[in-house]
């Protein structure tokens, strides 16, 4: 079958679109009016069942070429529910109208095929079929809902492309034979690639003397720290040599520290590379008086030049990921804004236009947060008083659809006014509350409280100087053995088909808390829920 168009069957508006497009395809194929109506009505009957009782329903309209003299219009509806068993009357009626209906249910997937022979198959040439495809690809929207639906499909496609790009970048960082980590100005290690992790006996969390000494030769530690401090102070590159411990021996590496420049010209993090130069070093030491040394040195210099070029390519790739990939989404948001100018307030409410626009904005913010994860910093931002009693209702408004869908109970006790960045704090509470709703198989109950004394005074010093906010839920919980993992970037404790998400939410929460000079901790038991504690400085 040559596919002409796809329609996701989610609501009554999709049912109207399906009926209209069935009629249009039948008309363009030269089918008589009575057959147009019979075919469209039969498809609508099954589509109505999918919308009412189905799950992940999809309608595909196309042309089935049996042979040159026999062609037919075909509608295929797939669903994860046994539709015929749910609504046998509807299927009987559709079969009575069409007379050409086939149904199967296998491996938790139902497939309904409705076909109607084309009366003049000779006129339905390859060019004509291509014309049908182009017509529905570029046809004007049938309604404001249809236009918004198309924009949503474009947003989803863009999000998938972005995720693919991120995965490729992560795979590149993990597979190249270079030891890489990303460090911010407070010496916190934001990212460590797999190549470097293999060399580490302990996790690399802070780029300071104690942690560096775990894998760097003691005679080289001061040189790296001096170079690191100069790089931070002058916003410049640093290149040096060091010995990295592998087992009981040390291997020479070239260490390079490069500032990671943001779009606005600020520096918020540094890329640190360690490249194995042990073979070169051994040659230099053993053959420095040999005439062959110069030729070898030239080869090594060429290799180093290529390495520097690769480093620049990596830097450029990071820039593209943090800037150029935002442009398509910005254009979509502009088109949404322009489309909204032609809708009345009632139409905007009826088609959830405002929610779609807000969702597009949140997607833009999420992409920015993911791609600029390592650039969350408050150096050039000014903290201000943020009333959490105003932030939480806004977050719950963003999550209203999920709350209504799961019939969740949200208890919010009076909260303090804190010093911080409004946008980041909103993202913090959004991620934590969203997790409480998502990782829950019962009716979710989420309680947000404030207290002056932390649950565990050993977690912080001078506890009276901190606001302590707790978020408790009755979700699926987790084993405390994962306490060192859940805040890691791209860390997931469940399969993707069980629960959604890409494993960055809690990592982003920790970065936001660190940016506010606070702390975050949790306690949890499988099946008994989870409680997060957030410590934010009072001053």
Coordinates of C-alpha atoms in Angstrom, one line a residue:
X1 CA 0.0 0.0 0.0
X2 CA 1.2 3.5 -0.9
X3 CA 0.6 5.7 2.2
X4 CA -1.1 9.0 1.6
X5 CA -1.7 10.4 5.1
X6 CA -1.7 9.5 8.8
X7 CA -4.1 10.7 11.4
X8 CA -3.7 10.0 15.2
X9 CA -7.2 9.2 16.6
X10 CA -7.3 11.0 20.0
X11 CA -10.6 13.0 20.1
X12 CA -13.7 13.9 18.3
X13 CA -11.9 16.6 16.3
X14 CA -9.7 13.8 14.9
X15 CA -12.8 11.9 13.9
X16 CA -14.0 14.8 11.9
X17 CA -10.6 15.1 10.2
X18 CA -10.7 11.4 9.4
X19 CA -14.1 11.6 7.8
X20 CA -13.3 14.6 5.7
X21 CA -10.0 13.2 4.5
X22 CA -11.7 9.9 3.6
X23 CA -14.3 11.8 1.6
X24 CA -11.6 13.9 -0.1
X25 CA -9.4 10.9 -1.1
X26 CA -12.5 9.1 -2.5
X27 CA -13.5 12.1 -4.4
X28 CA -10.0 12.7 -5.9
X29 CA -10.0 9.0 -7.0
X30 CA -13.2 9.5 -9.0
X31 CA -15.4 7.5 -6.7
X32 CA -19.2 8.1 -7.0
X33 CA -20.8 10.1 -4.2
X34 CA -22.6 7.1 -2.7
X35 CA -19.4 5.1 -2.5
X36 CA -17.6 8.1 -1.0
X37 CA -20.1 8.3 1.8
X38 CA -20.2 4.5 2.4
X39 CA -16.4 4.3 2.6
X40 CA -16.1 7.3 4.9
X41 CA -18.9 6.2 7.2
X42 CA -17.4 2.7 7.6
X43 CA -14.0 4.2 8.5
X44 CA -15.7 6.7 10.9
X45 CA -17.5 3.9 12.7
X46 CA -14.3 2.0 13.5
X47 CA -12.4 5.3 14.2
X48 CA -15.1 6.2 16.7
X49 CA -14.5 3.0 18.6
X50 CA -10.7 3.7 18.7
X51 CA -11.3 7.2 20.1
X52 CA -13.8 6.0 22.7
X53 CA -12.1 2.7 23.9
X54 CA -8.8 2.4 22.1
X55 CA -5.2 3.2 23.0
X56 CA -2.5 4.7 20.7
X57 CA -4.9 4.6 17.7
X58 CA -3.6 5.4 14.3
X59 CA -5.4 5.8 10.9
X60 CA -3.4 5.4 7.7
X61 CA -5.1 6.2 4.4
X62 CA -3.5 5.0 1.2
X63 CA -3.8 3.4 -2.3
X64 CA -3.4 -0.4 -2.7
X65 CA -2.3 -1.4 -6.2
X66 CA -3.3 -5.0 -6.6
X67 CA -2.6 -4.9 -10.4
X68 CA -2.8 -2.4 -13.2
X69 CA -6.5 -2.9 -13.6
X70 CA -7.4 -3.3 -10.0
X71 CA -6.7 -0.6 -7.4
X72 CA -8.4 0.3 -4.2
X73 CA -8.5 3.0 -1.5
X74 CA -7.5 1.5 1.8
X75 CA -7.9 2.6 5.4
X76 CA -5.9 0.8 8.1
X77 CA -6.6 1.5 11.8
X78 CA -4.2 0.0 14.3
X79 CA -4.8 0.0 18.0
X80 CA -3.4 -1.6 21.2
X81 CA -6.9 -2.7 22.2
X82 CA -9.1 -5.5 20.8
X83 CA -11.6 -3.1 19.3
X84 CA -13.9 -5.6 17.7
X85 CA -14.3 -7.4 21.0
X86 CA -15.1 -4.0 22.6
X87 CA -17.7 -2.9 20.1
X88 CA -18.9 -5.7 17.9
X89 CA -22.1 -3.7 16.9
X90 CA -19.9 -1.0 15.4
X91 CA -17.9 -3.5 13.4
X92 CA -21.0 -5.3 12.2
X93 CA -22.4 -1.9 11.0
X94 CA -19.2 -1.0 9.3
X95 CA -19.1 -4.3 7.5
X96 CA -22.7 -3.9 6.4
X97 CA -21.9 -0.5 4.9
X98 CA -18.6 -1.3 3.3
X99 CA -18.6 -5.0 2.6
X100 CA -14.8 -5.0 2.4
X101 CA -13.5 -5.0 6.0
X102 CA -10.8 -7.3 7.5
X103 CA -9.9 -7.5 11.2
X104 CA -7.1 -9.2 13.1
X105 CA -5.8 -9.1 16.7
X106 CA -2.3 -10.4 17.3
X107 CA 0.4 -9.7 19.9
X108 CA -1.7 -7.0 21.6
X109 CA -2.2 -5.1 18.4
X110 CA -5.5 -4.9 16.5
X111 CA -5.6 -4.1 12.8
X112 CA -8.7 -3.1 10.9
X113 CA -8.5 -2.8 7.1
X114 CA -11.4 -1.2 5.1
X115 CA -11.1 -1.0 1.3
X116 CA -13.1 0.3 -1.6
X117 CA -12.3 -0.5 -5.2
X118 CA -11.5 2.4 -7.5
X119 CA -14.0 2.4 -10.4
X120 CA -11.5 3.8 -13.0
X121 CA -8.1 2.3 -11.9
X122 CA -6.4 3.3 -15.2
X123 CA -6.8 7.0 -14.3
X124 CA -5.0 6.4 -10.9
X125 CA -1.5 6.6 -12.3
X126 CA 1.8 6.9 -10.3
X127 CA 1.7 10.7 -11.0
X128 CA -1.8 10.9 -9.7
X129 CA -0.9 9.1 -6.5
X130 CA 2.1 11.3 -6.0
X131 CA -0.2 14.3 -6.5
X132 CA -2.5 12.9 -3.8
X133 CA 0.5 12.7 -1.4
X134 CA 1.6 16.2 -2.2
X135 CA -1.9 17.5 -1.8
X136 CA -2.4 16.3 1.7
X137 CA 1.2 17.2 2.6
X138 CA 0.7 20.8 1.7
X139 CA -3.1 21.2 2.0
X140 CA -4.2 24.2 4.1
X141 CA -5.5 23.3 7.6
X142 CA -9.1 22.3 7.7
X143 CA -9.6 24.1 11.0
X144 CA -7.7 25.9 13.8
X145 CA -7.5 22.5 15.5
X146 CA -6.0 20.9 12.5
X147 CA -3.4 23.7 12.3
X148 CA -2.4 23.3 15.9
X149 CA -2.3 19.6 15.5
X150 CA 0.2 19.9 12.7
X151 CA 2.3 22.3 14.7
X152 CA 2.4 19.7 17.6
X153 CA 3.5 17.0 15.2
X154 CA 6.3 19.3 14.0
X155 CA 7.3 19.9 17.7
X156 CA 7.4 16.2 18.4
X157 CA 9.6 15.6 15.3
X158 CA 11.9 18.4 16.4
X159 CA 12.2 16.9 19.9
X160 CA 13.0 13.5 18.5
X161 CA 15.8 15.0 16.3
X162 CA 17.2 16.9 19.3
X163 CA 17.2 13.7 21.4
X164 CA 19.0 11.9 18.6
X165 CA 21.6 14.7 18.3
X166 CA 22.2 14.6 22.1
X167 CA 22.6 10.8 22.0
X168 CA 25.2 11.1 19.2
X169 CA 27.1 13.8 21.1
X170 CA 27.1 11.6 24.2
X171 CA 28.2 8.6 22.2
X172 CA 31.0 10.6 20.6
X173 CA 32.2 11.8 24.0
X174 CA 32.2 8.2 25.4
X175 CA 33.8 6.4 22.4
X176 CA 36.7 8.7 21.5
X177 CA 40.0 7.6 23.1
X178 CA 40.3 10.8 25.1
X179 CA 39.7 11.3 28.8
X180 CA 37.1 14.1 29.2
X181 CA 35.5 15.9 32.0
X182 CA 33.6 19.2 32.4
X183 CA 34.2 21.4 35.4
X184 CA 32.5 24.6 36.5
X185 CA 34.0 27.6 38.3
X186 CA 33.3 26.2 41.7
X187 CA 35.4 23.1 40.9
X188 CA 32.3 20.9 40.6
X189 CA 32.7 18.1 38.0
X190 CA 29.6 18.2 35.8
X191 CA 30.4 15.4 33.4
X192 CA 32.9 12.5 33.1
X193 CA 33.0 10.4 29.9
X194 CA 33.3 6.6 30.1
X195 CA 37.0 6.6 29.0
X196 CA 38.0 8.6 32.1
X197 CA 35.7 6.7 34.4
X198 CA 37.7 3.5 33.6
X199 CA 40.8 5.1 35.1
X200 CA 39.1 6.3 38.3
X201 CA 39.0 4.2 41.5
X202 CA 36.7 6.8 43.1
X203 CA 34.0 9.1 41.5
X204 CA 35.4 12.4 40.3
X205 CA 33.0 14.9 41.8
X206 CA 35.2 17.9 42.7
X207 CA 38.2 19.1 40.7
X208 CA 40.5 19.8 43.7
X209 CA 43.7 18.5 45.2
X210 CA 42.2 15.6 47.1
X211 CA 40.3 14.1 44.1
X212 CA 43.0 14.8 41.5
X213 CA 45.5 13.0 43.7
X214 CA 43.5 9.8 43.4
X215 CA 44.6 9.4 39.8
X216 CA 47.3 12.0 39.0
X217 CA 51.0 11.6 40.1
X218 CA 51.7 13.6 43.3
X219 CA 54.5 15.5 41.5
X220 CA 52.1 16.7 38.8
X221 CA 49.2 17.8 41.0
X222 CA 50.5 21.3 41.7
X223 CA 51.1 22.0 38.0
X224 CA 47.6 21.0 37.0
X225 CA 46.1 23.1 39.8
X226 CA 48.2 26.1 39.0
X227 CA 47.2 25.8 35.3
X228 CA 43.6 25.4 36.3
X229 CA 43.6 28.5 38.5
X230 CA 45.3 30.6 35.7
X231 CA 42.7 29.3 33.2
X232 CA 39.9 30.4 35.5
X233 CA 41.5 33.7 36.2
X234 CA 42.4 34.7 32.6
X235 CA 39.5 32.8 30.9
X236 CA 42.2 31.2 28.7
X237 CA 43.4 27.7 27.6
X238 CA 45.9 25.7 29.6
X239 CA 48.1 22.9 28.1
X240 CA 50.5 20.8 30.2
X241 CA 51.7 17.3 30.8
X242 CA 50.9 14.9 33.6
X243 CA 51.1 11.3 34.6
X244 CA 47.8 9.4 35.2
X245 CA 47.7 6.3 37.3
X246 CA 46.7 3.0 35.6
X247 CA 46.9 0.1 38.0
X248 CA 50.2 0.4 39.8
X249 CA 52.0 2.4 37.0
X250 CA 51.7 6.0 35.6
X251 CA 51.1 6.9 32.0
X252 CA 52.0 10.3 30.5
X253 CA 49.1 12.4 29.2
X254 CA 48.7 15.8 27.6
X255 CA 46.2 17.8 29.7
X256 CA 44.2 20.6 28.0
X257 CA 41.8 22.9 29.8
X258 CA 39.6 25.0 27.4
X259 CA 36.9 27.5 28.6
X260 CA 33.4 26.7 27.4
X261 CA 32.0 29.9 26.0
X262 CA 28.3 30.6 26.2
X263 CA 26.1 32.4 23.6
X264 CA 26.4 35.7 25.6
X265 CA 30.2 35.5 25.7
X266 CA 30.3 34.4 29.4
X267 CA 32.4 31.4 30.7
X268 CA 30.6 29.1 33.0
X269 CA 32.5 25.8 32.6
X270 CA 35.7 24.3 31.3
X271 CA 36.4 21.2 29.1
X272 CA 39.3 19.2 30.4
X273 CA 41.0 16.7 28.1
X274 CA 43.6 14.1 28.9
X275 CA 45.3 12.5 25.8
X276 CA 47.7 9.6 26.1
X277 CA 51.2 10.7 25.0
X278 CA 53.1 8.0 26.8
X279 CA 54.6 6.5 23.7
X280 CA 55.8 10.0 22.6
X281 CA 57.2 10.7 26.0
X282 CA 59.2 7.4 26.1
X283 CA 60.6 8.1 22.7
X284 CA 61.7 11.6 23.6
X285 CA 63.4 10.4 26.7
X286 CA 65.1 7.4 25.1
X287 CA 65.9 8.8 21.7
X288 CA 66.4 12.5 22.2
X289 CA 70.0 12.2 21.1
X290 CA 69.1 10.0 18.1
X291 CA 69.0 11.5 14.6
X292 CA 65.7 9.7 14.1
X293 CA 64.2 11.8 16.9
X294 CA 63.5 14.8 14.7
X295 CA 61.4 12.8 12.2
X296 CA 59.5 11.2 15.1
X297 CA 58.9 14.6 16.7
X298 CA 57.5 15.9 13.4
X299 CA 55.1 13.0 13.3
X300 CA 54.1 13.6 16.9
X301 CA 53.7 17.3 16.2
X302 CA 51.4 16.5 13.2
X303 CA 49.4 14.1 15.5
X304 CA 49.2 16.9 18.1
X305 CA 48.0 19.3 15.5
X306 CA 45.3 16.9 14.4
X307 CA 44.3 16.4 18.0
X308 CA 44.0 20.2 18.6
X309 CA 41.9 20.3 15.4
X310 CA 39.7 17.5 16.8
X311 CA 39.4 19.4 20.1
X312 CA 38.2 22.5 18.2
X313 CA 35.7 20.4 16.3
X314 CA 34.3 19.1 19.6
X315 CA 34.1 22.7 20.9
X316 CA 32.3 23.7 17.7
X317 CA 29.9 20.8 18.0
X318 CA 29.1 21.9 21.6
X319 CA 28.3 25.4 20.3
X320 CA 26.0 24.0 17.5
X321 CA 24.2 21.9 20.0
X322 CA 23.7 24.9 22.4
X323 CA 22.7 27.4 19.7
X324 CA 21.8 26.3 16.2
X325 CA 19.5 23.5 17.3
X326 CA 17.3 26.1 19.1
X327 CA 16.5 28.0 15.9
X328 CA 13.8 25.5 14.5
X329 CA 12.0 25.6 17.8
X330 CA 12.1 29.4 18.0
X331 CA 10.5 29.5 14.5
X332 CA 7.8 27.1 15.6
X333 CA 7.0 29.3 18.6
X334 CA 6.8 32.4 16.4
X335 CA 4.4 30.5 14.0
X336 CA 2.3 29.5 17.0
X337 CA 2.2 33.1 18.2
X338 CA 1.1 34.3 14.7
X339 CA -1.5 31.6 14.5
X340 CA -2.9 32.8 17.8
X341 CA -3.6 36.2 16.4
X342 CA -6.3 34.8 14.2
X343 CA -8.2 33.0 17.0
X344 CA -10.8 34.3 19.4
X345 CA -10.4 33.8 23.1
X346 CA -13.2 31.1 23.0
X347 CA -11.3 29.3 20.2
X348 CA -8.1 29.5 22.1
X349 CA -9.8 27.9 25.1
X350 CA -11.6 25.3 23.0
X351 CA -8.5 24.1 21.2
X352 CA -6.2 24.4 24.3
X353 CA -4.2 26.9 22.2
X354 CA -2.8 28.7 25.3
X355 CA -1.7 25.4 26.8
X356 CA -0.1 24.3 23.6
X357 CA 1.8 27.7 23.5
X358 CA 2.8 27.2 27.1
X359 CA 3.9 23.7 26.3
X360 CA 6.0 24.9 23.4
X361 CA 7.6 27.5 25.7
X362 CA 8.3 24.8 28.3
X363 CA 9.9 22.6 25.7
X364 CA 12.1 25.5 24.7
X365 CA 13.1 26.0 28.3
X366 CA 13.7 22.3 28.8
X367 CA 15.9 22.1 25.7
X368 CA 17.9 25.1 26.9
X369 CA 18.3 23.5 30.4
X370 CA 19.5 20.2 29.0
X371 CA 21.9 21.6 26.4
X372 CA 23.1 24.3 28.9
X373 CA 23.2 21.9 31.9
X374 CA 26.8 22.7 32.6
X375 CA 26.2 26.4 32.2
X376 CA 23.8 26.9 35.1
X377 CA 25.6 29.5 37.2
X378 CA 24.7 32.6 39.1
X379 CA 27.9 34.6 38.6
X380 CA 26.3 37.1 36.3
X381 CA 22.8 36.7 37.6
X382 CA 21.3 38.5 40.6
X383 CA 19.5 36.7 43.3
X384 CA 16.2 38.2 44.4
X385 CA 13.5 37.4 46.9
X386 CA 11.2 34.6 45.6
X387 CA 8.0 33.7 47.3
X388 CA 7.6 29.9 47.0
X389 CA 3.8 30.3 47.9
X390 CA 3.5 31.9 44.4
X391 CA 5.9 29.6 42.6
X392 CA 4.2 26.3 43.6
X393 CA 0.7 27.3 42.3
X394 CA 2.3 28.2 38.9
X395 CA 4.0 24.8 38.8
X396 CA 0.8 23.0 39.7
X397 CA -0.9 25.0 36.9
X398 CA 1.7 23.6 34.5
X399 CA 1.0 20.1 35.7
X400 CA -2.8 20.5 35.9
X401 CA -3.5 18.0 33.1
X402 CA -1.4 15.3 34.8
X403 CA -3.0 16.1 38.2
X404 CA -6.5 15.9 36.7
X405 CA -5.7 12.7 34.8
X406 CA -4.4 10.9 37.8
X407 CA -6.9 12.5 40.2
X408 CA -3.8 13.5 42.4
X409 CA -4.1 15.0 45.8
X410 CA -1.6 17.9 46.3
X411 CA -1.2 19.2 49.9
X412 CA 0.8 22.5 50.1
X413 CA 1.6 23.9 53.5
X414 CA 2.8 27.6 53.9
X415 CA 6.3 28.0 52.4
X416 CA 9.0 30.6 53.0
X417 CA 10.3 33.4 50.9
X418 CA 13.9 32.5 49.7
X419 CA 16.7 34.2 47.9
X420 CA 17.3 32.8 44.5
X421 CA 16.5 32.7 40.8
X422 CA 12.7 32.4 40.1
X423 CA 13.1 30.5 36.8
X424 CA 15.5 27.9 38.3
X425 CA 13.4 27.4 41.4
X426 CA 10.3 26.9 39.3
X427 CA 12.2 24.2 37.3
X428 CA 13.3 22.6 40.5
X429 CA 9.9 22.1 42.0
X430 CA 8.4 21.2 38.6
X431 CA 10.8 18.3 38.2
X432 CA 10.3 17.0 41.7
X433 CA 6.5 17.2 41.7
X434 CA 6.3 15.8 38.2
X435 CA 8.4 12.8 39.3
X436 CA 6.1 12.3 42.3
X437 CA 3.1 12.1 39.9
X438 CA 4.8 10.1 37.2
X439 CA 6.4 7.3 39.3
X440 CA 3.2 6.3 41.0
X441 CA 0.8 3.4 40.2
X442 CA -1.9 4.5 42.7
X443 CA -3.8 7.7 43.3
X444 CA -0.8 10.1 43.8
X445 CA -0.7 12.1 47.1
X446 CA 2.0 14.8 47.2
X447 CA 2.7 16.9 50.3
X448 CA 4.9 20.0 50.3
X449 CA 6.0 21.2 53.7
X450 CA 8.4 23.7 55.3
X451 CA 10.2 23.4 58.5
X452 CA 13.1 25.2 60.3
X453 CA 14.9 22.1 61.5
X454 CA 16.2 19.5 59.0
X455 CA 15.3 15.8 59.3
X456 CA 19.0 14.9 59.6
X457 CA 21.1 17.7 61.3
X458 CA 24.3 15.9 60.2
X459 CA 23.6 16.8 56.5
X460 CA 24.4 20.5 56.9
X461 CA 26.3 22.7 59.3
X462 CA 24.5 25.5 61.1
X463 CA 21.1 24.0 60.3
X464 CA 19.3 27.1 61.6
X465 CA 20.7 29.1 58.7
X466 CA 18.8 27.0 56.1
X467 CA 15.2 26.8 54.9
X468 CA 14.2 23.1 54.8
X469 CA 11.5 22.2 52.4
X470 CA 10.2 18.6 52.0
X471 CA 8.3 17.0 49.1
X472 CA 6.8 13.6 50.0
X473 CA 4.8 11.2 47.8
X474 CA 3.2 7.8 48.0
X475 CA 4.8 6.6 44.7
X476 CA 6.7 3.4 43.8
X477 CA 9.8 4.5 45.8
X478 CA 13.3 3.2 45.2
X479 CA 16.1 1.4 46.9
X480 CA 18.5 3.5 48.9
X481 CA 21.3 1.7 47.1
X482 CA 20.7 4.1 44.2
X483 CA 21.3 7.2 46.4
X484 CA 24.7 7.8 44.6
X485 CA 23.2 7.4 41.1
X486 CA 19.8 9.2 40.9
X487 CA 21.3 12.7 40.7
X488 CA 23.7 11.6 37.8
X489 CA 23.1 12.9 34.3
X490 CA 21.1 10.6 32.0
X491 CA 20.6 8.2 34.9
X492 CA 17.4 6.0 34.7
X493 CA 16.3 3.4 37.2
X494 CA 13.5 2.1 35.1
X495 CA 13.0 1.0 31.5
X496 CA 11.8 3.8 29.1
X497 CA 8.6 1.9 28.2
X498 CA 7.7 1.7 31.9
X499 CA 8.1 5.4 32.8
X500 CA 8.9 8.3 30.5
X501 CA 11.8 10.8 30.8
X502 CA 15.4 10.9 29.7
X503 CA 17.1 10.8 33.1
X504 CA 18.1 14.5 33.4
X505 CA 15.5 15.9 35.8
X506 CA 17.2 15.1 39.1
X507 CA 20.6 15.9 37.8
X508 CA 19.2 19.4 36.9
X509 CA 17.7 19.6 40.3
X510 CA 21.1 19.0 42.0
X511 CA 22.7 21.7 39.7
X512 CA 20.0 24.2 40.6
X513 CA 20.5 23.5 44.3
X514 CA 24.3 23.8 44.0
X515 CA 23.8 27.1 42.2
X516 CA 21.8 28.3 45.2
X517 CA 24.5 27.1 47.6
X518 CA 22.1 24.5 49.1
X519 CA 21.8 20.8 49.3
X520 CA 19.3 18.1 48.4
X521 CA 18.8 14.6 49.9
X522 CA 16.1 12.0 49.9
X523 CA 14.9 8.8 51.7
X524 CA 12.8 6.1 50.0
X525 CA 11.7 2.5 50.2
X526 CA 10.3 0.5 47.3
X527 CA 6.5 0.6 47.4
X528 CA 6.4 3.1 50.2
X529 CA 7.1 6.4 48.5
X530 CA 9.9 9.0 48.5
X531 CA 10.7 12.1 50.4
X532 CA 13.1 14.8 49.1
X533 CA 14.6 17.4 51.4
X534 CA 15.7 20.7 49.9
X535 CA 18.1 22.9 52.0
X536 CA 18.3 26.6 50.8
X537 CA 20.4 29.2 52.7
X538 CA 18.4 31.8 54.6
X539 CA 21.1 34.4 53.6

